[in-house]
Short mmCIF file of C-alpha atoms in Angstrom, two decimals:
data_model
loop_
_atom_site.label_atom_id
_atom_site.label_comp_id
_atom_site.label_asym_id
_atom_site.label_seq_id
_atom_site.Cartn_x
_atom_site.Cartn_y
_atom_site.Cartn_z
CA MET A 1 0.20 0.05 0.22
CA ARG A 2 2.49 2.26 0.80
CA ARG A 3 4.08 2.11 -2.83
CA TYR A 4 1.02 2.73 -4.57
CA PHE A 5 0.96 6.14 -2.35
CA VAL A 6 4.51 6.40 -3.42
CA VAL A 7 4.10 5.72 -7.49
CA VAL A 8 0.41 8.17 -7.23
CA ALA A 9 2.74 10.31 -5.73
CA VAL A 10 5.37 11.06 -8.46
CA LEU A 11 2.48 10.74 -10.94
CA MET A 12 1.28 13.78 -9.47
CA ALA A 13 4.48 15.59 -9.44
CA ALA A 14 5.65 14.41 -12.88
CA THR A 15 2.25 15.81 -14.20
CA ALA A 16 2.78 19.21 -12.67
CA VAL A 17 6.07 19.62 -13.82
CA LYS A 18 3.97 18.44 -17.05
CA ALA A 19 1.33 21.28 -16.32
CA GLN A 20 3.46 23.93 -15.30
CA LYS A 21 6.22 23.84 -18.65
CA SER A 22 6.44 26.33 -21.06
CA VAL A 23 5.12 27.21 -24.35
CA PRO A 24 6.12 28.64 -27.02
CA PHE A 25 3.29 31.01 -29.28
CA LYS A 26 3.06 32.10 -33.22
CA LEU A 27 0.83 32.60 -35.24
CA LYS A 28 1.84 31.01 -38.77
CA PHE A 29 0.72 29.18 -41.72
CA LEU A 30 1.57 26.49 -43.55
CA PRO A 31 2.84 25.41 -47.24
CA ASN A 32 0.09 22.73 -47.94
CA HIS A 33 -2.37 23.48 -46.12
CA THR A 34 -6.09 24.65 -46.32
CA TYR A 35 -7.53 26.81 -43.46
CA THR A 36 -11.55 27.27 -43.75
CA VAL A 37 -12.44 30.36 -41.41
CA THR A 38 -15.87 31.57 -40.36
CA GLY A 39 -16.45 34.53 -38.39
CA ASN A 40 -19.13 36.79 -36.99
CA THR A 41 -20.32 39.59 -35.20
CA ILE A 42 -23.71 40.89 -33.54
CA THR A 43 -24.71 44.39 -32.58
CA ASP A 44 -26.83 46.21 -31.07
CA SER A 45 -26.79 49.86 -30.23
CA ARG A 46 -29.54 52.30 -28.05
CA ILE A 47 -29.49 56.02 -28.73
CA ASN A 48 -30.13 56.92 -25.35
CA SER A 49 -31.47 60.45 -26.40
CA VAL A 50 -30.33 63.40 -28.92
CA GLY A 51 -31.49 66.65 -27.61
CA ASN A 52 -30.61 70.28 -27.30
CA ALA A 53 -28.48 70.75 -24.24
CA ASN A 54 -30.13 74.45 -23.99
CA LYS A 55 -33.16 73.65 -24.43
CA LYS A 56 -35.36 71.32 -22.21
CA GLY A 57 -37.76 68.40 -23.30
CA ALA A 58 -35.66 68.34 -26.73
CA SER A 59 -35.06 65.00 -26.59
CA LYS A 60 -35.93 62.11 -28.95
CA PRO A 61 -37.35 58.79 -28.98
CA ALA A 62 -34.52 56.21 -28.55
CA LEU A 63 -33.13 54.83 -31.47
CA GLN A 64 -32.05 51.37 -31.26
CA ASN A 65 -29.85 49.52 -34.40
CA LYS A 66 -29.43 45.88 -34.75
CA GLY A 67 -26.37 44.63 -36.69
CA ASN A 68 -25.36 40.97 -38.13
CA VAL A 69 -22.27 40.23 -40.11
CA SER A 70 -21.08 37.23 -40.88
CA MET A 71 -17.88 36.51 -43.41
CA SER A 72 -16.54 33.36 -44.53
CA TYR A 73 -13.61 32.27 -46.17
CA VAL A 74 -10.41 29.78 -47.65
CA ILE A 75 -6.95 29.54 -46.90
CA LYS A 76 -5.16 27.65 -49.17
CA THR A 77 -1.32 27.64 -49.51
CA GLY A 78 1.19 25.63 -51.67
CA PRO A 79 4.28 23.60 -51.37
CA VAL A 80 7.96 25.23 -50.09
CA GLY A 81 9.57 26.84 -53.27
CA ALA A 82 12.70 28.91 -53.27
CA GLY A 83 13.87 31.04 -50.88
CA GLY A 84 11.20 28.80 -48.75
CA ASN A 85 8.09 31.10 -49.32
CA PHE A 86 5.19 29.56 -50.34
CA PRO A 87 2.21 30.60 -51.89
CA PHE A 88 -1.31 30.84 -50.90
CA ASN A 89 -4.53 32.18 -51.94
CA VAL A 90 -7.71 33.38 -49.99
CA THR A 91 -10.93 33.11 -51.65
CA VAL A 92 -14.65 34.39 -49.54
CA THR A 93 -17.00 32.38 -50.75
CA ASN A 94 -19.92 33.95 -48.01
CA PHE A 95 -20.52 37.70 -47.04
CA SER A 96 -24.22 38.70 -45.44
CA SER A 97 -25.06 41.71 -43.32
CA LYS A 98 -28.36 42.50 -41.83
CA ASN A 99 -29.19 45.81 -40.27
CA VAL A 100 -32.27 46.89 -38.30
CA VAL A 101 -33.29 49.99 -37.19
CA ASN A 102 -36.42 50.18 -34.44
CA GLY A 103 -37.81 46.88 -35.23
CA VAL A 104 -37.24 47.72 -39.74
CA VAL A 105 -35.14 45.51 -41.87
CA GLN A 106 -33.11 48.34 -43.87
CA PRO A 107 -32.50 47.09 -47.35
CA GLY A 108 -29.40 45.81 -48.66
CA PRO A 109 -27.04 45.06 -51.39
CA LYS A 110 -28.19 42.70 -53.37
CA ASN A 111 -25.06 41.29 -55.70
CA ASN A 112 -22.40 41.40 -52.45
CA PRO A 113 -18.93 42.76 -54.72
CA VAL A 114 -17.15 41.20 -51.57
CA VAL A 115 -18.02 37.39 -52.26
CA GLY A 116 -15.46 36.32 -54.64
CA ALA A 117 -12.90 37.93 -53.44
CA ILE A 118 -9.75 36.30 -54.53
CA SER A 119 -6.35 37.24 -53.07
CA ARG A 120 -2.61 35.56 -53.45
CA GLY A 121 0.56 36.67 -52.47
CA LYS A 122 3.14 34.36 -50.22
CA CYS A 123 4.13 33.31 -47.40
CA THR A 124 7.33 34.15 -45.98
CA PRO A 125 9.09 30.68 -44.40
CA ASP A 126 8.27 31.80 -41.02
CA GLY A 127 4.71 31.30 -41.85
CA GLN A 128 3.85 35.13 -42.50
CA MET A 129 1.13 36.89 -45.65
CA HIS A 130 2.24 39.43 -47.92
CA THR A 131 -0.61 39.54 -50.13
CA GLN A 132 0.56 40.45 -54.23
CA SER A 133 -3.53 41.19 -55.90
CA ILE A 134 -6.54 40.76 -55.68
CA SER A 135 -9.13 40.48 -57.51
CA PHE A 136 -13.10 39.89 -57.43
CA PRO A 137 -16.31 41.39 -59.10
CA ASN A 138 -18.03 44.51 -58.45
CA ALA A 139 -16.23 46.39 -56.17
CA ASP A 140 -15.13 49.72 -56.15
CA ALA A 141 -11.31 50.97 -55.00
CA LYS A 142 -12.27 51.46 -51.37
CA THR A 143 -13.57 48.00 -51.25
CA GLN A 144 -10.84 45.91 -52.30
CA LYS A 145 -8.39 48.20 -50.67
CA THR A 146 -10.69 46.87 -47.47
CA VAL A 147 -10.13 43.91 -48.57
CA LEU A 148 -6.61 44.15 -49.04
CA SER A 149 -5.88 44.92 -45.21
CA MET A 150 -7.96 42.54 -43.85
CA VAL A 151 -6.25 40.02 -45.60
CA ASN A 152 -2.72 41.49 -44.59
CA LYS A 153 -3.92 41.09 -40.68
CA LEU A 154 -4.40 37.70 -41.26
CA GLY A 155 -1.67 36.02 -39.75
CA ASP A 156 -0.84 39.22 -37.60
CA GLU A 157 -4.24 39.76 -35.19
CA ILE A 158 -1.75 38.33 -32.77
CA LYS A 159 1.41 39.48 -30.71
CA PHE A 160 2.82 36.68 -28.63
CA PRO A 161 5.91 37.71 -26.48
CA ASN A 162 8.87 35.84 -27.62
CA ARG A 163 9.53 33.59 -24.98
CA PRO A 164 7.38 30.41 -24.10
CA MET A 165 4.73 31.03 -21.86
CA LYS A 166 3.73 29.18 -18.57
CA ILE A 167 0.00 28.42 -17.28
CA GLY A 168 -1.60 32.02 -15.54
CA GLU A 169 0.60 34.00 -17.79
CA SER A 170 -0.71 37.06 -19.42
CA PHE A 171 0.71 39.14 -22.33
CA THR A 172 -0.99 42.44 -23.46
CA GLN A 173 -1.03 44.21 -26.36
CA GLU A 174 -2.80 47.26 -28.21
CA LYS A 175 -4.99 46.73 -31.11
CA PRO A 176 -7.09 49.78 -33.01
CA PHE A 177 -10.15 50.61 -33.58
CA SER A 178 -11.95 53.01 -35.59
CA VAL A 179 -15.80 54.46 -35.14
CA ALA A 180 -17.45 56.14 -38.21
CA SER A 181 -18.70 60.11 -38.03
CA GLY A 182 -19.36 62.00 -40.65
CA GLN A 183 -17.29 61.20 -43.50
CA LYS A 184 -14.36 60.34 -40.91
CA ASN A 185 -13.47 57.62 -39.29
CA ILE A 186 -11.90 57.78 -35.56
CA GLY A 187 -9.01 55.28 -34.28
CA ILE A 188 -10.03 54.33 -30.52
CA LYS A 189 -6.70 52.15 -29.19
CA THR A 190 -7.82 49.09 -27.60
CA THR A 191 -5.97 46.92 -25.10
CA VAL A 192 -6.00 43.29 -25.04
CA THR A 193 -4.56 41.03 -22.09
CA TYR A 194 -4.41 37.64 -22.79
CA THR A 195 -3.86 34.93 -19.81
CA LEU A 196 -3.19 30.96 -20.82
CA LYS A 197 -5.66 29.32 -18.60
CA ALA A 198 -5.22 25.79 -19.34
CA ILE A 199 -2.83 22.89 -21.80
CA LYS A 200 -5.13 20.17 -22.72
CA GLY A 201 -3.85 17.66 -25.47
CA ASN A 202 -3.08 20.11 -28.77
CA LEU A 203 -4.99 23.03 -27.10
CA ALA A 204 -3.88 25.79 -25.33
CA TYR A 205 -6.80 27.98 -23.61
CA PHE A 206 -6.85 31.48 -22.71
CA ASP A 207 -8.81 34.12 -21.40
CA THR A 208 -9.39 37.21 -22.62
CA LYS A 209 -10.08 40.99 -21.28
CA GLU A 210 -10.33 43.93 -23.34
CA ALA A 211 -11.18 47.77 -22.35
CA ILE A 212 -11.20 51.15 -24.61
CA ALA A 213 -10.84 54.54 -23.62
CA MET A 214 -11.06 57.34 -25.77
CA ASP A 215 -11.33 60.97 -24.89
CA VAL A 216 -11.77 63.24 -28.14
CA THR A 217 -11.85 67.28 -28.74
CA GLY A 218 -12.05 69.03 -31.77
CA GLN A 219 -13.03 72.06 -33.41
CA LYS A 220 -15.61 72.93 -36.68
CA PRO A 221 -15.29 76.14 -38.24
CA ASP A 222 -18.97 76.48 -35.79
CA LYS A 223 -19.25 74.18 -33.00
CA LYS A 224 -17.21 72.72 -30.45
CA VAL A 225 -16.54 68.36 -30.57
CA ASP A 226 -15.93 66.75 -27.76
CA MET A 227 -16.59 62.50 -27.91
CA LYS A 228 -15.45 60.19 -24.99
CA THR A 229 -15.37 56.16 -24.74
CA ASN A 230 -15.34 53.82 -22.49
CA GLY A 231 -15.98 50.43 -22.72
CA LYS A 232 -14.35 46.45 -21.66
CA GLY A 233 -14.89 42.73 -22.49
CA LYS A 234 -13.93 39.43 -21.88
CA GLY A 235 -13.39 36.71 -23.78
CA THR A 236 -11.73 33.39 -24.49
CA MET A 237 -9.70 31.55 -27.15
CA VAL A 238 -8.51 27.92 -28.12
CA TYR A 239 -5.20 27.98 -29.91
CA ASP A 240 -3.59 24.92 -31.92
CA ILE A 241 -0.05 23.98 -31.07
CA ALA A 242 0.52 22.43 -33.60
CA ASN A 243 -0.55 24.40 -36.13
CA ASN A 244 0.07 27.20 -34.38
CA LEU A 245 -3.10 29.13 -35.38
CA ALA A 246 -5.65 30.27 -33.30
CA ILE A 247 -9.27 28.13 -33.72
CA ALA A 248 -11.74 29.32 -31.79
CA LYS A 249 -12.02 32.82 -30.96
CA ALA A 250 -15.16 34.77 -28.85
CA ASP A 251 -15.73 37.86 -27.71
CA ASN A 252 -17.90 40.22 -25.74
CA LEU A 253 -17.45 43.57 -25.42
CA ASP A 254 -20.39 46.68 -23.49
CA MET A 255 -19.28 50.32 -25.10
CA LYS A 256 -20.71 53.72 -23.58
CA MET A 257 -20.26 56.81 -25.55
CA ASP A 258 -21.28 60.46 -25.06
CA MET A 259 -21.00 63.04 -27.98
CA HIS A 260 -21.41 66.81 -27.63
CA MET A 261 -21.28 68.64 -31.01
CA GLY A 262 -22.08 72.85 -30.17
CA ALA A 263 -25.39 72.18 -28.24
CA MET A 264 -26.13 68.82 -29.38
CA THR A 265 -25.56 65.78 -27.13
CA MET A 266 -25.81 62.17 -28.06
CA ALA A 267 -25.39 59.51 -25.39
CA ILE A 268 -24.78 55.77 -27.14
CA ASP A 269 -24.72 52.34 -25.12
CA ALA A 270 -23.70 50.09 -27.55
CA ASN A 271 -22.83 45.73 -27.69
CA ALA A 272 -20.58 44.25 -30.18
CA VAL A 273 -19.94 40.09 -30.03
CA THR A 274 -18.25 38.10 -32.44
CA SER A 275 -17.31 34.86 -32.60
CA TYR A 276 -14.35 32.66 -35.20
CA LYS A 277 -13.40 29.42 -35.71
CA ALA A 278 -11.25 28.11 -38.17
CA THR A 279 -10.68 24.49 -39.40
CA ILE A 280 -7.65 22.89 -40.41
CA SER A 281 -6.31 20.68 -43.05
CA GLY A 282 -3.09 19.24 -44.69
CA LYS A 283 0.35 17.62 -44.52
#
């Protein structure tokens, strides 16, 4: 019996040591692989008040806007060639959007120009994408630029630390975010903290926390503009260690925005729920 408890203690100690092993993380694509990716974003924003700060009773009825955007695409990589580089192409297989304002569905485009888009390029030996061309029907220059930017960021969304990580360790990064304001997009920097919670087999599990803070003051010809945004969110991520890629993500973000433009005021509450899944096949 004593020997049994000794064996159990040794096994438990070995398991604990294994659980504390350090694992390197880096997003990269592999040659001769196919990646099928689906993403979805559900937004719910509510303008709680719109009015003139100098007049009582000027508030208008609340405006609620619900949106749902889904996108699917397939990434295919080829064999390794000269210099260790290998080709890839990305094909957008589906793109759908729905917008509902105060319960009324808003009509969208009948033929979405993004569907069928194909971008081509090469991956460097370390698995990083560099797009060289993009083509798809019925798309204007702005849409092409947007899709090209999206593709170039596929392997660069998360900056893991240049060191192996242990369970319980965290790293923080900033990533850009933008909101439309009139004819301009206002850039916001969001801070995301990733914490490695567990490693089970070939999968690593992370918890995420996100924070947004923005304070913008501007001047138009006839009025002063102030905008403040604060937001918090949390989520999860699953990372495939063998394939060096995040295969699942889920985020839930709440934001509050206050805008003052001259005497006009506006208060907005918004929520965004995003999900991402990837399946991988190949050698």
